[in-house]
């Protein structure tokens, strides 16, 4: 039986790696090629003082370590048993299509008698087989959820002090980012902040793959690709860690939506997931699947794998457990639209990734008044949506802590992205709702046009704008219908629809 798939909807579309408003492949990105066909496989941030014995150093014990309690078994998506058809979309390749449907690309090639797997055309109809599992993933829990998220559990962890104390290759490493030399520890901190991923986990992954944290002379092949993910435009520590952080987030947030049935490994092996792991462990498995084959996958996700590396660096990961990350009945504090009264802005992006494609759909976009298109200087002001202290202001990003403790990893925080450097608010300032943040721009990350990217986090976790805790701004409630960037702002009988451009349909003002 062959079913016609008319439209892919839902958060699982994250697996397609498609994001058109704020992000794009990096410079030099090459099209995917099947193996054997010529392919190639921060600013100032204010935190509370840190004690001399910085949190996160290894806690040694002679007693046996406890075994984490398995999570309650979740209801996984029912594996598809039918062959379906799929029409190739712009930007597709067989690898992306296979990942989306959780099968191997070789299965698609065989079923469709494809001669050259690197040549598929937009509109070409492919038959997609049902998943065929070659093994079942272990149920071993590697880390708690709070050790994947940049959360209260690591709010006072001093990355620089830890890296210096270990005195490995990372301690002396530097690479240019945005034209400025940046030390290795700073790169770890920046990726952890941007993606809201725990820096301890990034360090453990780096050590597991290359020994950069503890060895002064790691293997030569890791100097350009420290995570051993060999893709031409992923050179350097920042690009490697950003790639990993995005996948850590992807596994974490998709698992929370019960949207994963299989892990597709680097050799295209299809591994059935265990339903008793936690979201944090799912995030780790999601990045390791790109780095391992079936021969070494099970060891990597066992007690002898990355878990053992984490243990050697920081001690038992579950001593850092912070629960609940998201309390039941979580309510958003009162917030307003992030612009001044009388200014007519355009709602250009419904719920989409808070940072890159893997994070929860925490963000919405607004374009400032005017007729100009693309990247242009704007005199309009972005203003604070709620009262709170500015704890970060650099690289086009402003982070505001809303709970008064000056630490964005605890409680509610707001991200205002693509804020121009000129007249941007400074770290340490306390703003009331309506006070000026800065001007919208294209600065920070990738942007196709001057706009504001607005997102929320709670305890460091991205809070989806179309979740059970929707973003509410001056009574306007965000809503989506399963397609990234599509969505509405609804207030009573009024509705504003997200459009990529300026139109009476997406105009909004205070």
PDB file of C-alpha atoms in Angstrom, residues 17-25 352-353 356-357 446-449 484-485:
ATOM      1  CA  UNK A  17      17.155  21.567   9.055  1.00  0.00           C
ATOM      2  CA  UNK A  18      15.251  24.283   7.213  1.00  0.00           C
ATOM      3  CA  UNK A  19      15.275  27.777   8.669  1.00  0.00           C
ATOM      4  CA  UNK A  20      14.804  30.737   6.379  1.00  0.00           C
ATOM      5  CA  UNK A  21      14.487  33.767   8.599  1.00  0.00           C
ATOM      6  CA  UNK A  22      17.529  33.960  10.870  1.00  0.00           C
ATOM      7  CA  UNK A  23      19.974  31.190   9.978  1.00  0.00           C
ATOM      8  CA  UNK A  24      21.642  29.580   6.973  1.00  0.00           C
ATOM      9  CA  UNK A  25      24.511  27.176   6.185  1.00  0.00           C
ATOM     10  CA  UNK A 352      10.518  29.195  15.269  1.00  0.00           C
ATOM     11  CA  UNK A 353      13.829  28.157  16.788  1.00  0.00           C
ATOM     12  CA  UNK A 356      19.285  27.705  15.240  1.00  0.00           C
ATOM     13  CA  UNK A 357      17.135  24.836  14.025  1.00  0.00           C
ATOM     14  CA  UNK A 446      22.400  35.361  10.212  1.00  0.00           C
ATOM     15  CA  UNK A 447      19.556  37.612   9.155  1.00  0.00           C
ATOM     16  CA  UNK A 448      17.920  38.182   5.783  1.00  0.00           C
ATOM     17  CA  UNK A 449      16.669  41.599   6.866  1.00  0.00           C
ATOM     18  CA  UNK A 484       7.948  26.798  11.460  1.00  0.00           C
ATOM     19  CA  UNK A 485       7.626  30.584  11.019  1.00  0.00           C
TER      20      UNK A 485
END
